[in-house]
Short mmCIF file of C-alpha atoms in Angstrom, two decimals:
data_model
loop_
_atom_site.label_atom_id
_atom_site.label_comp_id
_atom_site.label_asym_id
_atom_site.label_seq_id
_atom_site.Cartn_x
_atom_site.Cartn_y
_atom_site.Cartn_z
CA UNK C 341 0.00 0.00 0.00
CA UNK C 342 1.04 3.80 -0.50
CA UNK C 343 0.32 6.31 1.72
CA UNK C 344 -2.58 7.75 0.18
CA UNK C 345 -4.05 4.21 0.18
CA UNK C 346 -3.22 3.61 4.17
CA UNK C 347 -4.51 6.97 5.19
CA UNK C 348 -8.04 6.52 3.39
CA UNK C 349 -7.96 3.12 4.70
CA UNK C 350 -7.62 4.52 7.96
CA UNK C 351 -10.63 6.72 7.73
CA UNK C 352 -12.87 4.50 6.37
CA UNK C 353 -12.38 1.75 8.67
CA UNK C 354 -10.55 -0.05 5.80
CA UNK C 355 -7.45 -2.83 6.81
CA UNK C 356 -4.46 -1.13 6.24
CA UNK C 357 -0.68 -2.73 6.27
CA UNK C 358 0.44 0.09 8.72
CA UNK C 359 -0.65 3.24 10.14
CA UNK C 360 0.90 6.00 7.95
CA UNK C 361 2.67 8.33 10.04
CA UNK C 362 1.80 11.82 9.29
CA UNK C 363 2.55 15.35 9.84
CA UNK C 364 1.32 18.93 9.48
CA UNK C 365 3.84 20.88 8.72
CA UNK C 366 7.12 23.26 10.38
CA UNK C 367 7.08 26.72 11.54
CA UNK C 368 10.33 28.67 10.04
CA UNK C 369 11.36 29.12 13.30
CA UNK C 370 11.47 24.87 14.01
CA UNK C 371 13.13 25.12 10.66
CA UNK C 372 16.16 27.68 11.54
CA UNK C 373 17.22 26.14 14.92
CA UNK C 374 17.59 22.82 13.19
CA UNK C 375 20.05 24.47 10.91
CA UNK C 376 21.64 26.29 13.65
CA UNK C 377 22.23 22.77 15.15
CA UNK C 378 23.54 20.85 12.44
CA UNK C 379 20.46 19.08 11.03
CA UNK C 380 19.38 20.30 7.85
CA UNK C 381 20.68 22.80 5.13
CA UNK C 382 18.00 25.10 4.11
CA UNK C 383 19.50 26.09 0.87
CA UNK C 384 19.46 22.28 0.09
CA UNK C 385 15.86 21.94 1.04
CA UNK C 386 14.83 25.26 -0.45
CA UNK C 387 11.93 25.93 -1.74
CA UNK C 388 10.34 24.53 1.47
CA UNK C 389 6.37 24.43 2.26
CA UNK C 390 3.83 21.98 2.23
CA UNK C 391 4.13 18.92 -0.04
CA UNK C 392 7.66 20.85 -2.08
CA UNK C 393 10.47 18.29 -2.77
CA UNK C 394 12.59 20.06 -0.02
CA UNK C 395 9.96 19.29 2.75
CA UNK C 396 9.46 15.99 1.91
CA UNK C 397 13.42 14.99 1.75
CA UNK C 398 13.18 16.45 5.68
CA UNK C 399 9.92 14.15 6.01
CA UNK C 400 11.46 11.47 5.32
CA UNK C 401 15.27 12.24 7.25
CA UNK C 402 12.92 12.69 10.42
CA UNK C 403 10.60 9.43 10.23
CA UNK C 404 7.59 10.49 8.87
CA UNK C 405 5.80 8.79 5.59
CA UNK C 406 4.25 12.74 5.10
CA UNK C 407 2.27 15.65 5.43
CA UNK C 408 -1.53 14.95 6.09
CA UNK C 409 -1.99 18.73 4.32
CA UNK C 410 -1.78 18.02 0.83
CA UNK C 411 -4.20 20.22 -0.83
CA UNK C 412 -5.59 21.69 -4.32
CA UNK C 413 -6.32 25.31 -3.08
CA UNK C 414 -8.84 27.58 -5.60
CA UNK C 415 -8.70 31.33 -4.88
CA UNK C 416 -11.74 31.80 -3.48
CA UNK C 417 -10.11 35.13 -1.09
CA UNK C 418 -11.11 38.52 -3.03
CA UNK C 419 -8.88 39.51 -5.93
CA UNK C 420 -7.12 41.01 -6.06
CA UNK C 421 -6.16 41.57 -2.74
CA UNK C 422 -5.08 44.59 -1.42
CA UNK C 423 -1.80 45.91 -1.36
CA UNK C 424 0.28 45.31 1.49
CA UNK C 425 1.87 47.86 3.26
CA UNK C 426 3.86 49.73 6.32
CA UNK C 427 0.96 52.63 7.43
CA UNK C 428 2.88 53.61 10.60
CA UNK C 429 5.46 52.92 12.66
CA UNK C 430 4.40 53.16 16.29
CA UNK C 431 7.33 54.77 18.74
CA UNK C 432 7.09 51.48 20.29
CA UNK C 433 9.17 50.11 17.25
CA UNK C 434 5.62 48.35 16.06
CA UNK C 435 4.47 48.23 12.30
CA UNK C 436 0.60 49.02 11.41
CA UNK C 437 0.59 47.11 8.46
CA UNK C 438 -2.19 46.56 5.64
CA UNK C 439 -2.95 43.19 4.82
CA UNK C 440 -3.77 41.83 1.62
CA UNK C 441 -7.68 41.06 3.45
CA UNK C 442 -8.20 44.94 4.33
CA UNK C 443 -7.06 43.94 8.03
CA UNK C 444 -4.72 46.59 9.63
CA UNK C 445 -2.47 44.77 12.10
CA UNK C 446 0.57 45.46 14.39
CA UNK C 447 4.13 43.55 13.55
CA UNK C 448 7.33 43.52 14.88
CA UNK C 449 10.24 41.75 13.28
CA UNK C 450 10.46 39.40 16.46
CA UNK C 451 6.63 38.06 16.10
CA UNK C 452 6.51 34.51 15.74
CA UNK C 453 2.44 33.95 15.89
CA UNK C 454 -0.84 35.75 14.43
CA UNK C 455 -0.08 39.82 14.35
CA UNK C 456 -3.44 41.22 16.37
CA UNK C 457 -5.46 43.08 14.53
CA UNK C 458 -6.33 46.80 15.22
CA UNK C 459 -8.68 47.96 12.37
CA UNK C 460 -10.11 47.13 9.21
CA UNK C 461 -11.06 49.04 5.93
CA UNK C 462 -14.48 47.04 5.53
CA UNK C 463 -16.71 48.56 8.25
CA UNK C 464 -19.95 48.25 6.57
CA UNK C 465 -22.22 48.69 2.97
CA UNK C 466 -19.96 51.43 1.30
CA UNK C 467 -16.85 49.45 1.70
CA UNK C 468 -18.45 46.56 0.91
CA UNK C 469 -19.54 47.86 -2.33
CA UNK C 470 -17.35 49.48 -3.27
CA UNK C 471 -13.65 47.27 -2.35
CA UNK C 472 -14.74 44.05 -1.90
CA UNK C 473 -17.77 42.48 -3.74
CA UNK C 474 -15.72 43.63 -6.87
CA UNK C 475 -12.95 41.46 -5.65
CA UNK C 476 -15.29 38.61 -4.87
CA UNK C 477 -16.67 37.45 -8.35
CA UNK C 478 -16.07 34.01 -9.53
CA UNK C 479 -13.67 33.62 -12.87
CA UNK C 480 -12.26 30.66 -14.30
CA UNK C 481 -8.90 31.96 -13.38
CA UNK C 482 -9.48 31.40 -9.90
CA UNK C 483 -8.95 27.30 -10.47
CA UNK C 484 -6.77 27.39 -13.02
CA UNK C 485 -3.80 29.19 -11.60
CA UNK C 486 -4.21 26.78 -9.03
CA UNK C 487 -1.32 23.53 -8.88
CA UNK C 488 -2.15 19.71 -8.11
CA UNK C 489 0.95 18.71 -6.51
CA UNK C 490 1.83 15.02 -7.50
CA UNK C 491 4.72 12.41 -7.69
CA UNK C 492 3.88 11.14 -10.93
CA UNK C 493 2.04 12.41 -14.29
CA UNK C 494 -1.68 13.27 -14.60
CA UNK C 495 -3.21 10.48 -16.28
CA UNK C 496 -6.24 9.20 -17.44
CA UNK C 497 -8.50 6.68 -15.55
CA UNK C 498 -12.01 5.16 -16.02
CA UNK C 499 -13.91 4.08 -12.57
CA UNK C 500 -17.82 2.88 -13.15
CA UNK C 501 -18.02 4.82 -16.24
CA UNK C 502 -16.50 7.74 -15.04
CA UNK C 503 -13.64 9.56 -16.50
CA UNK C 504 -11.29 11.83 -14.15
CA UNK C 505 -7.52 12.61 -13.77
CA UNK C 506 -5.29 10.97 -11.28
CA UNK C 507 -1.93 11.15 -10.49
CA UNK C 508 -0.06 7.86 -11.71
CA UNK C 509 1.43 7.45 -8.36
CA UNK C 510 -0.92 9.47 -6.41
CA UNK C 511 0.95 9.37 -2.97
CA UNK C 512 0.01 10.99 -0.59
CA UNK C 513 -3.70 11.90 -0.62
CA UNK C 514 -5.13 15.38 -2.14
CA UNK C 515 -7.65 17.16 -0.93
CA UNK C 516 -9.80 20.11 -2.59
CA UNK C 517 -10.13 23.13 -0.44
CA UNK C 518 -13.88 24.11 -0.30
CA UNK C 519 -13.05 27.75 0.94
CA UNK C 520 -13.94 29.43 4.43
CA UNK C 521 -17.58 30.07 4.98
CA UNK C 522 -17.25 32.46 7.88
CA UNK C 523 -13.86 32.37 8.68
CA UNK C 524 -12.68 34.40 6.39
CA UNK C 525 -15.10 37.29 6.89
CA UNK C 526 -13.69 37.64 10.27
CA UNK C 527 -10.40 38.15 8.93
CA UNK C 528 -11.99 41.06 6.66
CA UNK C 529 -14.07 42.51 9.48
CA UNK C 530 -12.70 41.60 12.53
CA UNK C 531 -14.51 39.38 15.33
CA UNK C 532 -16.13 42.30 16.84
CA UNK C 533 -17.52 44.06 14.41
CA UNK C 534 -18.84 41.06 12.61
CA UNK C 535 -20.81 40.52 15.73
CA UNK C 536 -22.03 44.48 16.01
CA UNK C 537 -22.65 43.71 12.22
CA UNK C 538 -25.03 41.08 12.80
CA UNK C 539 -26.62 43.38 15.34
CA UNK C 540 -26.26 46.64 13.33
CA UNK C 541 -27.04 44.90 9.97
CA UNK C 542 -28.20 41.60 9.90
CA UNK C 543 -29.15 41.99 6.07
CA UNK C 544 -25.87 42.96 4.86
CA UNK C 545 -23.80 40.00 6.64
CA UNK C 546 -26.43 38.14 4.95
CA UNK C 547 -25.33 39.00 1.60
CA UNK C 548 -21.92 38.57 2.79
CA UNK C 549 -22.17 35.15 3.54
CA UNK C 550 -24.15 34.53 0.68
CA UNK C 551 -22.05 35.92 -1.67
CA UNK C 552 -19.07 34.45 0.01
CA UNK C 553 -20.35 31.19 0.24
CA UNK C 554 -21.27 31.40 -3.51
CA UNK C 555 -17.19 32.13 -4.69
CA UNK C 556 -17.05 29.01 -2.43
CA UNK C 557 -19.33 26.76 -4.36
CA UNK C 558 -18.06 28.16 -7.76
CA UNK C 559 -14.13 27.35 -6.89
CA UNK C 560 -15.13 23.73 -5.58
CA UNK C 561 -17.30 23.28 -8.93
CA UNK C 562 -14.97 24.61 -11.71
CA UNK C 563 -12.09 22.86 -9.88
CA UNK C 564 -14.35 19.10 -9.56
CA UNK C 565 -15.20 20.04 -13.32
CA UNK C 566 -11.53 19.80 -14.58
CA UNK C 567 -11.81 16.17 -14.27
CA UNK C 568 -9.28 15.57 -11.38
CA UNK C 569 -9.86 13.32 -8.97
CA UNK C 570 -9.62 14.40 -5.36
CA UNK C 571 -9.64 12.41 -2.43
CA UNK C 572 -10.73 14.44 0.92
CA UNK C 573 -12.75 17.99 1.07
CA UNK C 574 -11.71 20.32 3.18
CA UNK C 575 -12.79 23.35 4.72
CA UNK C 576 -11.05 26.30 6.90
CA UNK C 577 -12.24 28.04 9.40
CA UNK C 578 -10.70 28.81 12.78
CA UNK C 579 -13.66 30.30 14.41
CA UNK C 580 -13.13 29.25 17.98
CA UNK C 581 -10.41 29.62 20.45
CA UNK C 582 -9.59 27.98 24.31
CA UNK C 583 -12.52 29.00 25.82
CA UNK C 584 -15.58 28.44 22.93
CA UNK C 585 -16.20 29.88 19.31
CA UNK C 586 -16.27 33.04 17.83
CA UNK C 587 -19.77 32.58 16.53
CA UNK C 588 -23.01 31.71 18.27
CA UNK C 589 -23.55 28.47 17.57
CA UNK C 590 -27.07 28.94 15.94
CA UNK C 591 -25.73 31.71 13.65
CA UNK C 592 -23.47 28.87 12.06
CA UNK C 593 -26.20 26.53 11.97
CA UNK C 594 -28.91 28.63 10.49
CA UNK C 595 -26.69 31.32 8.42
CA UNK C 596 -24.04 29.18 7.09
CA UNK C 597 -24.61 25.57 7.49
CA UNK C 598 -27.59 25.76 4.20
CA UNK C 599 -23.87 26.46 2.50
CA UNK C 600 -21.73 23.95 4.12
CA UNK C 601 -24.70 21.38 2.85
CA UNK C 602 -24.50 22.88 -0.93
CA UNK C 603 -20.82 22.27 -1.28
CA UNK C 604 -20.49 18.93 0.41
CA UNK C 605 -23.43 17.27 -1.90
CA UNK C 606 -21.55 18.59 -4.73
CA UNK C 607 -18.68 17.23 -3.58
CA UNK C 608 -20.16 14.05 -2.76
CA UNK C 609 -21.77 13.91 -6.45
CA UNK C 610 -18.42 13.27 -7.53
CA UNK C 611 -17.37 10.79 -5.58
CA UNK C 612 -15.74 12.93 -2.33
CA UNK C 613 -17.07 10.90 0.79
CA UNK C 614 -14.68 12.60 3.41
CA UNK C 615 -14.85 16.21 3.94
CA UNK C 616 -12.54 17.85 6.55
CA UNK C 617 -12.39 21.20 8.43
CA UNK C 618 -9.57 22.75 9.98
CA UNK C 619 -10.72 24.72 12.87
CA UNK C 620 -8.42 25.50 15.99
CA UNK C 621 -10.28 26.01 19.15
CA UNK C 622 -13.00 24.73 21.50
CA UNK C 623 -15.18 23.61 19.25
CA UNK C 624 -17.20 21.09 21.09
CA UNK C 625 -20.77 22.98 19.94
CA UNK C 626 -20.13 23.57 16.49
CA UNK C 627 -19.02 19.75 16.04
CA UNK C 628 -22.81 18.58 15.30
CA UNK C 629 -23.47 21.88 12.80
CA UNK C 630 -20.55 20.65 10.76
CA UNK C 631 -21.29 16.70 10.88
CA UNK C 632 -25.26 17.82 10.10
CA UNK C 633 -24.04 19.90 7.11
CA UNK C 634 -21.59 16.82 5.76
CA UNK C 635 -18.33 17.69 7.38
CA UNK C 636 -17.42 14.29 8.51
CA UNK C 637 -13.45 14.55 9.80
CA UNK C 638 -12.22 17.11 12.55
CA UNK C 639 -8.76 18.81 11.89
CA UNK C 640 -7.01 19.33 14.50
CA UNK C 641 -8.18 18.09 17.40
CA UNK C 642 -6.56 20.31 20.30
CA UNK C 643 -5.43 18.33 23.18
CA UNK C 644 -2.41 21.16 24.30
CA UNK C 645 -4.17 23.30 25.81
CA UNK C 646 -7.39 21.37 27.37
CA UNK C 647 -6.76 18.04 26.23
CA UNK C 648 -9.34 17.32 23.35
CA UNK C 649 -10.00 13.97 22.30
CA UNK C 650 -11.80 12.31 19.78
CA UNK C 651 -13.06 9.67 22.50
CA UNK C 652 -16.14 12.04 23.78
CA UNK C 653 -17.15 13.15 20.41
CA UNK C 654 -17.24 9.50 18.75
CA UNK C 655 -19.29 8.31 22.19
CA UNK C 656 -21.75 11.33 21.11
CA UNK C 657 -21.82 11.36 17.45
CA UNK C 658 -20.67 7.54 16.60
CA UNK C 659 -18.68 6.61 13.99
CA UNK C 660 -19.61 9.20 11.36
CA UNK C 661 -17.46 11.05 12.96
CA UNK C 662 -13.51 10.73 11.93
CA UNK C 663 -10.77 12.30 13.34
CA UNK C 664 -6.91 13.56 12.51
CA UNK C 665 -4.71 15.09 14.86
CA UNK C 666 -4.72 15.10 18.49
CA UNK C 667 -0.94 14.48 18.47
CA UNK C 668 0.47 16.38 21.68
CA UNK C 669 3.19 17.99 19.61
CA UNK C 670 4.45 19.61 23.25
CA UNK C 671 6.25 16.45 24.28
CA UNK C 672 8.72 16.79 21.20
CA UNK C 673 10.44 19.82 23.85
CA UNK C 674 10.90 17.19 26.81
CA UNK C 675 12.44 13.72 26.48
CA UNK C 676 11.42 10.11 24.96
CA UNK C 677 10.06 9.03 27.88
CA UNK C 678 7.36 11.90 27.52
CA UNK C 679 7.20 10.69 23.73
CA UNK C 680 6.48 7.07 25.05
CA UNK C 681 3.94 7.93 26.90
CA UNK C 682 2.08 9.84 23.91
CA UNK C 683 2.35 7.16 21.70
CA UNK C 684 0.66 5.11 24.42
CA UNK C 685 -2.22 7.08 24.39
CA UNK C 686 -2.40 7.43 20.81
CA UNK C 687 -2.66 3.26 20.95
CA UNK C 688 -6.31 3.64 22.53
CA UNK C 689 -7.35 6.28 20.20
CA UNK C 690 -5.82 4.16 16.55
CA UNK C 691 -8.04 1.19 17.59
CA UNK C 692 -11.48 3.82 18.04
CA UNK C 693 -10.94 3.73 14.06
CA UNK C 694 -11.45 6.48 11.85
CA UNK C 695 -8.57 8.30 13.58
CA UNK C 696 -5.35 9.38 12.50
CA UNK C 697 -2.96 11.05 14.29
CA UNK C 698 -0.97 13.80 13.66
CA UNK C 699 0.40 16.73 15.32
CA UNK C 700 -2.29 19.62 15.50
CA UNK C 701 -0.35 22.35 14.37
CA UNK C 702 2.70 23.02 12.70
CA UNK C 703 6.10 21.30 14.26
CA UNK C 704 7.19 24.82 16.82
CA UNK C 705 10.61 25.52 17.11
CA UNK C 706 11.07 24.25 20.83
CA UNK C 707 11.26 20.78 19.01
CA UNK C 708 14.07 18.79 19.98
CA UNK C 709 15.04 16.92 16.50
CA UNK C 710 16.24 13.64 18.26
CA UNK C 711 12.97 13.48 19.92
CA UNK C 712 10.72 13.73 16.79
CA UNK C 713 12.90 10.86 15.28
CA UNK C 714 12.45 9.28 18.08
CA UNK C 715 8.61 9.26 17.58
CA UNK C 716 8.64 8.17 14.21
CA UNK C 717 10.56 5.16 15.10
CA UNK C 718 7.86 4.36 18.29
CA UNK C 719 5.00 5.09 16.28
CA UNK C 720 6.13 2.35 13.52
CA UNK C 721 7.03 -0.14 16.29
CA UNK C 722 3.62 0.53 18.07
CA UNK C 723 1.65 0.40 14.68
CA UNK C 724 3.81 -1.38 12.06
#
């Protein structure tokens, strides 16, 4: 078996040879102290992001069979975006800097995580208007700048009477990015004032989400139209954080999850069964929105911070529910005795089904690079 083959074995409760081992990813920081210690030569693994030839030389030097986050991405942000910029330099030595969604933030050249944001140009109808439902129209373009990354040559197969492109040696997995439903308009607005939005002008984030969640469907149409075949939907949202989400729960469920539904069944029409979402966070009540509206795998599943597991949710929901992540990525700072005891837990979790683990977020750069060797080599002892 490949890996694509063991990983959708794994989520369909499919016999597999061996549990792929997986990962999400490396921050640039993770990245530079391994060079500073000997490890790796960037400029021999350059260019360097998900599924490039450079990070998949490190996936394999660490352990790892690869990176879970293999995906076809349409442009379904507004475009063009807008043009990034320095607005002011605060005497604190902080940047205000416009981002390419219309968010102001602050920067500094020492920030390693997500730059707060301080204002934003879209503020309500005139800006809306005016800068971005011109930048939110559907065109072809949209799909076809985007790349299918694959080992092998596009080729073509016939399944049931149906034609569709397929990498020769598909390995790993692809999945088709479905866009961001609501995410994504709180990176143009903001979490507050989307909520004094809804209160101010319920009709107007209406249209937003509509029209949004329209770009959405159009991307995930013209892309399942070229023929390709894809593997896994997926979704992003990160619209929750430690304590709960960023939404009411029953704004998702009656606003947006009508569009969730619309682009899974297309989706499903050609032949995509598992559709993931990527949202960091408590997310414990917007679980059953998602699985209601077709969203069938949770990525990541948090256990840092307050130790999320997929255990309670597949007691609640059964086994329509399917899982990656919940890797405690934290244990690659302390010792192998910390990383036998994760892979312990993980045991209980693997033989749930429908689970694959993987580390929630990207690799941080307090990783110690004997210990996430280390884990590779326990993992494929523990599972084969």
């Amino acid at each position: 078996m490949n890996d694509r083959e063991r990983i959708m074995a794994v989520l369909n409760y499919e016999e597999y040879d061996r549990l792929p081992i997986v990962h999400f990813g490396f921050l640039r920081a993770t990245l530079e102290k391994w060079e500073m210690e000997g490890h790796i030569d960037l400029k021999e693994l350059d260019p360097i992001g998900d599924a490039t030839p450079g990070e998949e030389l490190l996936t394999r030097r660490l352990g790892f069979d690869c990176n879970y986050h293999r995906v076809f991405s349409p442009n379904s942000h507004i475009d063009p975006p807008f043009e990034q910029r320095v607005l002011e330099v605060t005497p604190e030595g902080f940047r205000k800097v416009l981002t390419g969604n219309g968010a102001i933030v602050l920067d500094n050249d020492d920030n390693q995580s997500i730059s707060p944001h301080v204002d934003h140009i879209l503020k309500g109808r005139k800006e809306w208007e005016e800068e971005f439902l011109p930048r939110m129209q559907f065109a072809q373009e949209r799909v076809d700048g985007a790349q299918v990354n694959c080992n092998g040559e596009m080729k073509r197969f016939d399944e049931g009477g149906r034609e569709f492109l397929m990498c020769e040696d598909r390995d790993p997995q692809i999945l088709l990015h479905g866009g961001s439903l609501y995410g994504k308009l709180r990176d143009y607005l903001g979490v507050e004032n989307l909520c004094y939005l809804l209160a101010d002008d319920e009709p107007l984030v209406d249209e937003m989400i509509e029209v949004n969640a329209e770009l959405c469907y159009r991307c995930t149409e013209a892309a399942l139209a070229t023929g390709v075949k894809f593997d896994i939907g997926h979704f992003w949202e990160d619209i929750a954080f430690k304590n709960g989400p960023l939404v009411n729960p029953q704004v998702l469920r009656d606003k947006v999850g009508p569009h969730y539904r619309r682009i899974t069944e297309l989706m499903g029409r050609h032949g995509i069964d598992l559709v993931s979402l990527d949202c960091d966070g408590l997310i414990d009540s917007l679980v059953p929105i998602w699985l209601e509206n077709g969203v069938n795998v949770m990525f990541p599943i948090e256990v840092g911070t307050w130790e999320a597991s997929l255990e309670p949710w597949r007691e609640k929901y059964g086994k329509g529910l399917l899982g990656v992540g919940g890797m405690n990525k934290k244990i690659f700072a302390r010792d192998y005795a910390a990383v036998d005891v994760e892979v312990e837990r993980l045991r209980r979790l693997v033989d749930l089904g429908g689970f694959l683990p993987c580390m929630d977020h990207r690799i941080a750069g307090d990783a110690e690079w004997e210990n996430v060797q280390y884990y590779c080599e326990q993992m494929r002892k523990v599972f084969g």
